[in-house]
Short mmCIF file of C-alpha atoms and ligand atoms in Angstrom, two decimals:
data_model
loop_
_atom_site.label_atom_id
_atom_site.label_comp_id
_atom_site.label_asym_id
_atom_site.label_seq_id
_atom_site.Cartn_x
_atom_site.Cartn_y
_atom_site.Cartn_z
CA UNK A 643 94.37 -9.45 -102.81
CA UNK A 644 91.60 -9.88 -105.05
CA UNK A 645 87.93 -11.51 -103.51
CA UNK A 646 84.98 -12.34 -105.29
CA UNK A 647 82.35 -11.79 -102.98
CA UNK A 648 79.28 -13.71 -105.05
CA UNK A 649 75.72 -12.64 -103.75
CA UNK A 650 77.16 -9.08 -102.79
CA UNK A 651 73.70 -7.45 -103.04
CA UNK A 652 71.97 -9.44 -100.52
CA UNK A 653 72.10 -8.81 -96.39
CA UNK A 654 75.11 -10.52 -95.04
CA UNK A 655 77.25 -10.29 -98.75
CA UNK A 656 76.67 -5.93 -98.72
CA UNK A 657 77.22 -6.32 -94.94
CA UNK A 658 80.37 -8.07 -96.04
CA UNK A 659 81.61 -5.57 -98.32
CA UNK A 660 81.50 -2.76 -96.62
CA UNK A 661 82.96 -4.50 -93.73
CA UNK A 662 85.37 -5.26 -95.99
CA UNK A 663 85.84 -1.86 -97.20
CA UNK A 664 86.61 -0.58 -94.09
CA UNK A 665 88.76 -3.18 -92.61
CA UNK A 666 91.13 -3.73 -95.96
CA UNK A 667 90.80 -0.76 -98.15
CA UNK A 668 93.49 -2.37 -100.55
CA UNK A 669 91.50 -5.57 -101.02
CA UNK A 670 90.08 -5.59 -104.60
CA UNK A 671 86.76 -6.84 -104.15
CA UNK A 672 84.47 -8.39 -106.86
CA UNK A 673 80.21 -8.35 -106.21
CA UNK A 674 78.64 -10.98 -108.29
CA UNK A 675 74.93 -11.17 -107.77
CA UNK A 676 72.09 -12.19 -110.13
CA UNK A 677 69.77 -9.22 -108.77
CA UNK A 678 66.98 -12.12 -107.65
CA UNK A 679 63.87 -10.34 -105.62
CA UNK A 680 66.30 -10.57 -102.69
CA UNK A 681 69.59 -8.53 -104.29
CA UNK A 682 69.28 -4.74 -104.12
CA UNK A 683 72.08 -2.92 -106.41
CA UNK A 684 70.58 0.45 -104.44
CA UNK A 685 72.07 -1.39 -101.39
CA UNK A 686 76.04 -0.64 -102.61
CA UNK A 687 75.17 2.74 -103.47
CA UNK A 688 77.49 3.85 -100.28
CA UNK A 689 80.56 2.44 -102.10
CA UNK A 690 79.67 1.60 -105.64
CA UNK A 691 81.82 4.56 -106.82
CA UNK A 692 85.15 3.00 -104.93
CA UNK A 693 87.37 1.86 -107.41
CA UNK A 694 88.36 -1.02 -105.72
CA UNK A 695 85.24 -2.44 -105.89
CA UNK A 696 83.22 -3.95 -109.54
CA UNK A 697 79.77 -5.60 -109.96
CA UNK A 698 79.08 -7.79 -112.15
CA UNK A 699 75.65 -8.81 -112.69
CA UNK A 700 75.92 -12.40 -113.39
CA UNK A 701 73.95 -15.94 -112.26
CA UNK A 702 77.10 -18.02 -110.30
CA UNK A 703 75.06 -21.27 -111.87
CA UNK A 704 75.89 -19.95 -115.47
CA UNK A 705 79.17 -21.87 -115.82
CA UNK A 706 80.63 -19.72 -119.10
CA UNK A 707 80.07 -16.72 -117.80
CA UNK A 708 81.85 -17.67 -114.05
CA UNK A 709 85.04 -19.41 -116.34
CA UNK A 710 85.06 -16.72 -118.09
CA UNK A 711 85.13 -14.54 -114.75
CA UNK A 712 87.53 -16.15 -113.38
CA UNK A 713 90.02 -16.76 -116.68
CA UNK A 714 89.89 -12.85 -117.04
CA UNK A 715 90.01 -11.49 -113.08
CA UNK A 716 92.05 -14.37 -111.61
CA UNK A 717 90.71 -13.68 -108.33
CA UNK A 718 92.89 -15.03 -104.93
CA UNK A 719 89.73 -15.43 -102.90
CA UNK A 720 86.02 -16.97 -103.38
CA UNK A 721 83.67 -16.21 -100.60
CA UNK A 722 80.01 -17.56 -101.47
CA UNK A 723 77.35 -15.86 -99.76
CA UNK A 724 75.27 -16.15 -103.20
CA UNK A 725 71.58 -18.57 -102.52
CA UNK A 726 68.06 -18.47 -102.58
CA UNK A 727 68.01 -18.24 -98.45
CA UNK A 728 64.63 -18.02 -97.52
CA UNK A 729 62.95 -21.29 -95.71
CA UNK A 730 59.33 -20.46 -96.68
CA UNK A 731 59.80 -20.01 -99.90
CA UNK A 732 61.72 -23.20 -100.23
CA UNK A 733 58.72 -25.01 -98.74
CA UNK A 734 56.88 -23.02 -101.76
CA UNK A 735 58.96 -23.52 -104.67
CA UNK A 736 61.97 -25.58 -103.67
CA UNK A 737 63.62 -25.85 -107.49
CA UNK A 738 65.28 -22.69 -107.56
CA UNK A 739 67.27 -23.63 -104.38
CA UNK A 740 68.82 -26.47 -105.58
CA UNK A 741 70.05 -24.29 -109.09
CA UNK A 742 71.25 -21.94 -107.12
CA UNK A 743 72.53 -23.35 -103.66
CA UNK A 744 73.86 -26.58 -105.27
CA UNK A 745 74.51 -26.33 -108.96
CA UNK A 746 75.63 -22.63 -108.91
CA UNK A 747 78.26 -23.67 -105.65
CA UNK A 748 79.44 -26.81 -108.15
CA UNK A 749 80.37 -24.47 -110.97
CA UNK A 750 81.99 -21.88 -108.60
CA UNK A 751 84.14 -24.71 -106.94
CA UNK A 752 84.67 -26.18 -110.61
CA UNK A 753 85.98 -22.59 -112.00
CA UNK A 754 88.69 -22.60 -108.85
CA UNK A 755 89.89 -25.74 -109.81
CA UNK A 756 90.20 -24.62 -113.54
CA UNK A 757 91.77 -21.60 -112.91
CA UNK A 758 92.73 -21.81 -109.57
CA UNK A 759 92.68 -20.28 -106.10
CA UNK A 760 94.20 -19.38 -102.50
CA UNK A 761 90.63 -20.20 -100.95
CA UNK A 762 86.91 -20.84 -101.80
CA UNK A 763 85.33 -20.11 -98.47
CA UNK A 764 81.30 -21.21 -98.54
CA UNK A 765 78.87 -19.32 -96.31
CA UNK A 766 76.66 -22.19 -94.98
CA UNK A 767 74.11 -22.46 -92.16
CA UNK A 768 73.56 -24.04 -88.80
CA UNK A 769 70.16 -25.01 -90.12
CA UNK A 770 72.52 -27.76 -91.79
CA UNK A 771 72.80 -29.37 -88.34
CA UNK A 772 68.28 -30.00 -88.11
CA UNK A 773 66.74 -28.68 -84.54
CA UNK A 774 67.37 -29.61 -81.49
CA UNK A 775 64.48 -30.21 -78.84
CA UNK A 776 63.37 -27.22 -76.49
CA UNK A 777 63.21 -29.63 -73.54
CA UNK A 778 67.10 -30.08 -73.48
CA UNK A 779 68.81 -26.86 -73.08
CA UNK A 780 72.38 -28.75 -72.42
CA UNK A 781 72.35 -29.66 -76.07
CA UNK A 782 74.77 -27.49 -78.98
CA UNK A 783 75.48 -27.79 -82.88
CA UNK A 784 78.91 -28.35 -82.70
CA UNK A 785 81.69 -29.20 -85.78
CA UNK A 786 80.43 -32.66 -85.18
CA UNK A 787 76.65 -32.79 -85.13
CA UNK A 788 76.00 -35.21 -87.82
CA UNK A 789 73.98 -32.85 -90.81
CA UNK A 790 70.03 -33.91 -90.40
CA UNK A 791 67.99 -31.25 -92.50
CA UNK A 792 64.67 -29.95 -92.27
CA UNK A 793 63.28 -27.73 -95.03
CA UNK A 794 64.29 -27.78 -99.07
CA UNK A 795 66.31 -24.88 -98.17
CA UNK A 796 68.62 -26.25 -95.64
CA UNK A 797 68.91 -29.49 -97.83
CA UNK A 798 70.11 -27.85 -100.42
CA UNK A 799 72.78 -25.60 -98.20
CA UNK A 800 73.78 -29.28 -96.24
CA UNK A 801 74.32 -30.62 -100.10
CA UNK A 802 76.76 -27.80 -100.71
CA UNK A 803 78.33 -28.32 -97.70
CA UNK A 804 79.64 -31.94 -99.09
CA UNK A 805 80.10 -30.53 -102.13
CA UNK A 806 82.78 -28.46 -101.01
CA UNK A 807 84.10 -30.73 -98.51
CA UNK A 808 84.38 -33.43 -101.60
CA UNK A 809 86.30 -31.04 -103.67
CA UNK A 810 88.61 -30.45 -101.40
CA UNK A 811 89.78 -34.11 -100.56
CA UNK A 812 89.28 -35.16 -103.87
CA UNK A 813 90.82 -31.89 -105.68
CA UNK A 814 92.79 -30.92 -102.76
CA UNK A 815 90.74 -27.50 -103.24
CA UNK A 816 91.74 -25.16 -100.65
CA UNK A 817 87.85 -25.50 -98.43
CA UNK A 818 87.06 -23.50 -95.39
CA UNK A 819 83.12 -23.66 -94.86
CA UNK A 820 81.32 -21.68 -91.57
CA UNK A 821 78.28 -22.21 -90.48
CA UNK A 822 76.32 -19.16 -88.31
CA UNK A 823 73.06 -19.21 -86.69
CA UNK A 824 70.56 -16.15 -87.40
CA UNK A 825 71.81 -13.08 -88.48
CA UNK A 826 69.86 -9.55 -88.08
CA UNK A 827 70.97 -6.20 -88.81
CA UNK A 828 70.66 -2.95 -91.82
CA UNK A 829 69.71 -4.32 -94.92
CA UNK A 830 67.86 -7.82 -94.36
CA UNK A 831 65.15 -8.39 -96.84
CA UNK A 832 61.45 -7.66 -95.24
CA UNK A 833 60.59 -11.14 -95.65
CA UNK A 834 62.62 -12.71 -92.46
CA UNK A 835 61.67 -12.59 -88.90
CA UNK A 836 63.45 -9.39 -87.49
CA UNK A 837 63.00 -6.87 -90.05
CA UNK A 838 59.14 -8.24 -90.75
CA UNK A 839 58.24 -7.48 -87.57
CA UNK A 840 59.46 -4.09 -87.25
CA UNK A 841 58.37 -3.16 -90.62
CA UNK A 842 54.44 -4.55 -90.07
CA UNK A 843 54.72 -2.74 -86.35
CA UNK A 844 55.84 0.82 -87.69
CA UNK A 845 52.45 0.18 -89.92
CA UNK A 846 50.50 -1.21 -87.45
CA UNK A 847 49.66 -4.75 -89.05
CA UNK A 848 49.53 -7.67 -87.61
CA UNK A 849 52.33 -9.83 -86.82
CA UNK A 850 52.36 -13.26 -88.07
CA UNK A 851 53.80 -15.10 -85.94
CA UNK A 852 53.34 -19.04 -86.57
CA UNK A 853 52.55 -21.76 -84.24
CA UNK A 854 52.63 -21.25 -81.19
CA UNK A 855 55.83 -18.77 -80.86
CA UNK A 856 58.44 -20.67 -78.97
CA UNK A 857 61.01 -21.60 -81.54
CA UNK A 858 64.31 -20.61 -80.63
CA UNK A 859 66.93 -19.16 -82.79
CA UNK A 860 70.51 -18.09 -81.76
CA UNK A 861 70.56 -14.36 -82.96
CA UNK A 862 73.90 -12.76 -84.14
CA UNK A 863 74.37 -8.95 -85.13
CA UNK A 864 75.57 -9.32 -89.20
CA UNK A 865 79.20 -7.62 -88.46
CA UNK A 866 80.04 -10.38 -85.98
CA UNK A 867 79.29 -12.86 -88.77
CA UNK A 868 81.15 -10.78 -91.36
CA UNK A 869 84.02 -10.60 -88.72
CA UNK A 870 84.43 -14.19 -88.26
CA UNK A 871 84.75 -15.07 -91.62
CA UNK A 872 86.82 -12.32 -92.47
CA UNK A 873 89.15 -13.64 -89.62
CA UNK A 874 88.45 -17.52 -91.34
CA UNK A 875 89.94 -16.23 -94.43
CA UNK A 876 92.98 -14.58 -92.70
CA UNK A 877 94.12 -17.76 -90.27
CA UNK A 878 91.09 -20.59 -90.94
CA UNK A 879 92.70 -24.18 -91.38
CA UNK A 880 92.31 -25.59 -95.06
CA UNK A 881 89.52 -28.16 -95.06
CA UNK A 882 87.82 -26.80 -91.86
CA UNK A 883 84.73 -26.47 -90.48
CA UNK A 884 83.89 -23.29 -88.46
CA UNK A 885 80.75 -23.01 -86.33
CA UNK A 886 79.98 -19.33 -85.67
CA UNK A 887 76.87 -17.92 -82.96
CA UNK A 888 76.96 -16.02 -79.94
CA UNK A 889 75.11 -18.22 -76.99
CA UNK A 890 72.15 -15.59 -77.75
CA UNK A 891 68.84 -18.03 -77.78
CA UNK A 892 65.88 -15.96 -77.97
CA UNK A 893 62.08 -17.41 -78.15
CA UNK A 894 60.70 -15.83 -81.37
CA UNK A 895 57.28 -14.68 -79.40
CA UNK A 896 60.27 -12.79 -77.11
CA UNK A 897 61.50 -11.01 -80.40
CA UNK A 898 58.48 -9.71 -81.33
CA UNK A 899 57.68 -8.53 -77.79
CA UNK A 900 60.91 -6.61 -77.69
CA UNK A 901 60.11 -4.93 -81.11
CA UNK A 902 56.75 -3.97 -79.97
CA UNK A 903 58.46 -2.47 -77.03
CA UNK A 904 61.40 -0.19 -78.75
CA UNK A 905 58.64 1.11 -81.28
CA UNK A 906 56.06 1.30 -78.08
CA UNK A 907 53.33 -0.58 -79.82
CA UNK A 908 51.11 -3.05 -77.99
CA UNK A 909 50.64 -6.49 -78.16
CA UNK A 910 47.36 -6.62 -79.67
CA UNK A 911 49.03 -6.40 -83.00
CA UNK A 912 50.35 -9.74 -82.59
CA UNK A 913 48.17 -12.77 -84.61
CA UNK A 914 49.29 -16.62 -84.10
CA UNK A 915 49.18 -18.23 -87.69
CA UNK A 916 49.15 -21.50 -89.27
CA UNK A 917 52.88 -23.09 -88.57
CA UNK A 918 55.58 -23.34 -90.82
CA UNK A 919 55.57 -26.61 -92.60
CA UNK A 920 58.28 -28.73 -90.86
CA UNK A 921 59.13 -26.02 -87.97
CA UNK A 922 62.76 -26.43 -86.96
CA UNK A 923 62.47 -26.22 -82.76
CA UNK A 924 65.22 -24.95 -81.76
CA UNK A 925 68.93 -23.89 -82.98
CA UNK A 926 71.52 -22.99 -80.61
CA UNK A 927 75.51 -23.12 -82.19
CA UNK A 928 78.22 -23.90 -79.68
CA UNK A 929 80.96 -21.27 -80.55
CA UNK A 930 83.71 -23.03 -78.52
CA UNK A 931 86.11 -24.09 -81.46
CA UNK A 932 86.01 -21.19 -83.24
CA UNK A 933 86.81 -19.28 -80.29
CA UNK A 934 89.76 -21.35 -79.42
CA UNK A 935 90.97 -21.89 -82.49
CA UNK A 936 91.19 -18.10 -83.93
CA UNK A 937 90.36 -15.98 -80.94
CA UNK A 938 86.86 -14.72 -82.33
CA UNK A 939 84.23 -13.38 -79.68
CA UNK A 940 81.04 -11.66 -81.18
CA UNK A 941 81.05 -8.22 -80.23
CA UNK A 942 77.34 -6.61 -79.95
CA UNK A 943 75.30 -7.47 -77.50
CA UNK A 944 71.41 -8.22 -78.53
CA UNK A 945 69.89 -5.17 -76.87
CA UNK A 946 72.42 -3.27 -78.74
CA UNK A 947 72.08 -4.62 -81.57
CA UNK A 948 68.55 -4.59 -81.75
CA UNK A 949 68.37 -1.18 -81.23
CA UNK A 950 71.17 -0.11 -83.97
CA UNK A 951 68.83 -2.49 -86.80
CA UNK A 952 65.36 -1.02 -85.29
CA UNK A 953 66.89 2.52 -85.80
CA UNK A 954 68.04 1.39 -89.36
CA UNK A 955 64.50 0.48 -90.46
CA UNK A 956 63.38 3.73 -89.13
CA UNK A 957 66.25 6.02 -90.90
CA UNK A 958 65.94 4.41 -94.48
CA UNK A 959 62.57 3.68 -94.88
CA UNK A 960 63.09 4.51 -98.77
CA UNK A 961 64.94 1.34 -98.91
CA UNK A 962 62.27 -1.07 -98.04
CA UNK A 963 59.55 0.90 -98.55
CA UNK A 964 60.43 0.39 -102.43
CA UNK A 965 60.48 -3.46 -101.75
CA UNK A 966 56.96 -3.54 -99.42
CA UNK A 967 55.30 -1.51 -102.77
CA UNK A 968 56.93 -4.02 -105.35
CA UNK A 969 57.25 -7.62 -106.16
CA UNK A 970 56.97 -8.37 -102.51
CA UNK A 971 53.45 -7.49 -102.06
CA UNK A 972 52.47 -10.71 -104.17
CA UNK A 973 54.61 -12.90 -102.10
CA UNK A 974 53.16 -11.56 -98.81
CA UNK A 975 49.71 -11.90 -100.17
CA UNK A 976 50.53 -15.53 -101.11
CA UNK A 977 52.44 -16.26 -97.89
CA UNK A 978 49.98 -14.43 -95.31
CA UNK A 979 46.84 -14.06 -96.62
CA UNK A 980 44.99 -17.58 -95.84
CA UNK A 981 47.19 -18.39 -93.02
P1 NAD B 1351 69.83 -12.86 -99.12
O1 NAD B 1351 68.68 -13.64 -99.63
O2 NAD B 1351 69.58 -11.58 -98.41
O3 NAD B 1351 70.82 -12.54 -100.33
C1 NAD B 1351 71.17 -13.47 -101.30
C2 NAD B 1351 71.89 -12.75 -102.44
O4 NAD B 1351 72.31 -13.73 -103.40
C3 NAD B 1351 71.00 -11.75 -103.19
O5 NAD B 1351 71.72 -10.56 -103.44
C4 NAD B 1351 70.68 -12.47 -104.49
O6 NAD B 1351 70.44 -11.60 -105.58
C5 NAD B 1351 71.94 -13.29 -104.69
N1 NAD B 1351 71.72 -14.47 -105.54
C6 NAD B 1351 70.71 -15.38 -105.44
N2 NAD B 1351 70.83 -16.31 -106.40
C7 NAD B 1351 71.94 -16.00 -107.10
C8 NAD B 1351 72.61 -16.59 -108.21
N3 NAD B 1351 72.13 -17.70 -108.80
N4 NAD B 1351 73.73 -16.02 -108.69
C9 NAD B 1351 74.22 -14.88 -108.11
N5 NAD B 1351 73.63 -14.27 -107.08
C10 NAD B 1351 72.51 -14.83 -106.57
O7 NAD B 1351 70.65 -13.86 -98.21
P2 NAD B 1351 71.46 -13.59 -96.85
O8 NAD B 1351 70.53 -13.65 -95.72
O9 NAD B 1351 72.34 -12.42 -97.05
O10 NAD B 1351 72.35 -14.91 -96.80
C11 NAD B 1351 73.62 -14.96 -97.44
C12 NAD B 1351 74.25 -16.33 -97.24
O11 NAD B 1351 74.39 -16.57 -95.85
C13 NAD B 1351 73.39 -17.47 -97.77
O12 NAD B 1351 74.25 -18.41 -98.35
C14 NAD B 1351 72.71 -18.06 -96.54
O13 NAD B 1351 72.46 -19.41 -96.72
C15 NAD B 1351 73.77 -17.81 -95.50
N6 NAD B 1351 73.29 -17.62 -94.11
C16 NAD B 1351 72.30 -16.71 -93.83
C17 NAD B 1351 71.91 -16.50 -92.51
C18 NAD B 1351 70.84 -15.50 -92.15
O14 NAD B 1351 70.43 -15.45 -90.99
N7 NAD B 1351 70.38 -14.66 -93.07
C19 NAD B 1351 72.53 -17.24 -91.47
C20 NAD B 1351 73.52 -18.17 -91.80
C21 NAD B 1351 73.91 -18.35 -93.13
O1 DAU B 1352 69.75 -20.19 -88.82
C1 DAU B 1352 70.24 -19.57 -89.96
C2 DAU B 1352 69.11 -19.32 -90.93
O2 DAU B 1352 68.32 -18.28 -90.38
C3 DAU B 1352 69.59 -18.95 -92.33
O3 DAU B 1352 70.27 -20.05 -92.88
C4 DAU B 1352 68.43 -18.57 -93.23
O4 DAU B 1352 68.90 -18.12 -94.48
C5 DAU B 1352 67.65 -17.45 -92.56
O5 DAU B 1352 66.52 -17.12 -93.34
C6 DAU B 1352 67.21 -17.86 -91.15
O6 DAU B 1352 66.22 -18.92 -91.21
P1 DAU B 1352 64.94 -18.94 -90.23
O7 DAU B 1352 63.90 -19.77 -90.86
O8 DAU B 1352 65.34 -19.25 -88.84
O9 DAU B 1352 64.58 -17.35 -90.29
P2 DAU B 1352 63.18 -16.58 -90.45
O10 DAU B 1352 63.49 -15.13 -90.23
O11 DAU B 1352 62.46 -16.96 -91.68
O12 DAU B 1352 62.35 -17.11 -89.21
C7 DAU B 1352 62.84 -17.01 -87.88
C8 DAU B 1352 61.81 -17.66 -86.96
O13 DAU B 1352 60.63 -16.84 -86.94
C9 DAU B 1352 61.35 -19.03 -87.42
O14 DAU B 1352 61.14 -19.84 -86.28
C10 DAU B 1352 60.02 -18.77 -88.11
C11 DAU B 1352 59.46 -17.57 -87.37
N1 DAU B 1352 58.63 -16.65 -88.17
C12 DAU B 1352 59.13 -16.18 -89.33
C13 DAU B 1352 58.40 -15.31 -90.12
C14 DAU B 1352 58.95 -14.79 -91.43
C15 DAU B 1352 57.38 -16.25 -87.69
O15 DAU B 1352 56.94 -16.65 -86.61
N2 DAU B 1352 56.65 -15.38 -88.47
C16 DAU B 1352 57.10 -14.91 -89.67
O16 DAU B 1352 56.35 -14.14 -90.34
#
């Protein structure tokens, strides 16, 4: 079995691989990742050296290079983790997103249909699905929440979602498409919520958190994700949708309490900022089909998981200390500085 796992570099994809790694060691697996501000090549370094594993540092939007990826390697198995994935800076600069989340998924799904495949499997969002209100706590994404999008980001993700979904009907393209709520764990660039927060606390500096802190998101440890589509791929229907969250709604002002806590900080480090431009409320997946369907239950529990990512950040501080001293101080100046 050969996989190209595109956007390999990244949090979930290098979560992905070496779940892969462990779980089918005679997989062949292929990383293709641009190396954007988000990829990390250092990331792989645990397996780089595995023969069964090859990196190619390519952009999935360049169509030659993917044909000629795929005429040469002949791969069984797409899975498309690969996109600009960060909401504020899709508010910021929304261009990139649509190159990469929409054009670079159309030449991917064009180069299976060229050369052909067993299954092109997209990574997608629940942020496809809009918010839902806090006030109504009965209400779940499900398979058929209409899509209703927010930010430039999740447009472009909902836009790749039909995408795929056209080529298979009109193709026949062998489709499966998931759609998971918040993931946190080792390796998840210092811009997003989780590993922001535990990063600024270990320095004590503030923590931004915008509006007025009561957003919900439905937090998922990364290997439950990585096991649900790994279990997609091995008995998901062609053509499918597949919801995938754990019933684990947390406020984000909650979050950021808890982080303070593990580190034992205090909550004078915490700052309310200027909100997010078009604030989703409140996402909250309901898991039911999946679980039904092809038996999969997440398996760490939030306090655990918490812990295990909080103790990450702590162990390998060379990893994002090397990404807090680059690029990233620009964008954090930018992002934080007037807010
Ligand atoms: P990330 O930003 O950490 O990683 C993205 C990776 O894609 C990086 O390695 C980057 O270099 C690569 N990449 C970007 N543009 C590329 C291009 N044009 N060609 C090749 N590689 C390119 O993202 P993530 O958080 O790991 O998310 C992975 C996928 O999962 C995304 O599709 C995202 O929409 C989806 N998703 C993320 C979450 C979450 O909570 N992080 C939840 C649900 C779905
Ligand atoms: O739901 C899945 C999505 O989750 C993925 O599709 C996205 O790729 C991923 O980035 C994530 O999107 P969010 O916008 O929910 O994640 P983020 O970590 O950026 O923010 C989580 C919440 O925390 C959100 O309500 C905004 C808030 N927040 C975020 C940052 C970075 C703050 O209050 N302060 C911050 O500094």
């Amino acid at each position: 079995m050969k996989i190209i796992i595109t956007g390999g570099c990244g949090f979930i994809g290098s979560n992905f691989i070496f779940y892969m790694r462990k779980l089918h060691p005679n997989y062949e697996l292929l990383c293709v990742d641009k190396l954007t501000y988000a990829g990390n090549l250092e990331t792989l370094a645990p397996v780089i050296d595995d023969p069964k594993l090859k990196f190619i540092h390519a952009d999935i939007a360049d169509r030659r290079t993917m044909y000629d990826l795929f005429k040469n390697e002949k791969p069984d198995i797409v899975v498309n983790f690969a996109a600009e994935s960060h909401v504020d800076r899709s508010i910021e600069s929304p261009a990139v997103f649509l190159e990469t989340n929409v054009i670079g998924t159309q030449v991917l799904l064009d180069a299976c249909r060229t050369y052909g495949i067993e299954r092109f499997h997209q990574v997608s969002t629940d942020e496809v699905y809009g918010d839902l209100p806090l006030d109504r706590p009965d209400l779940f994404f499900t398979e058929q929440t209409p899509l209703h999008t927010s930010s430039p980001y999740s447009a472009s993700k909902a836009s790749a979602d039909l995408l795929c979904m056209a080529y298979h009907r009109t193709y026949g393209l062998p489709v499966t498409i998931s759609r998971c709520s918040n993931n946190y764990g080792p390796y998840q660039f210092p811009e997003k919520l989780i590993p922001l927060m535990i990063i600024n606390a270990l320095e004590d500096k503030p923590l931004p958190v915008y509006g007025d802190g009561l957003n919900v998101r439905d937090w998922l440890y990364v290997d439950d994700h990585c096991s649900a589509i790994d279990m997609i791929l091995e008995k998901g229907k062609i053509g499918q949708v597949y919801n995938i969250g754990g019933h684990n709604e947390m406020r984000n002002i909650d979050i950021v309490r808890k982080i303070i806590t593990i580190l034992g900080k205090t909550e004078d480090l915490i700052v309310y900022v200027t909100d997010r431009k078009g604030h989703d409320r409140r996402y909250a997946i309901d898991p039911t089909f999946i679980k039904n369907e092809l038996g999969w239950l997440p398996t760490t529990k939030f306090e655990e998981g918490i812990q295990k990512t909080v103790e990450w950040y702590l162990a390998n501080r060379h990893w994002w200390q090397n990404i807090v001293n680059g690029e990233y101080r620009h964008y954090y100046e930018r992002m934080y500085g007037n807010r």
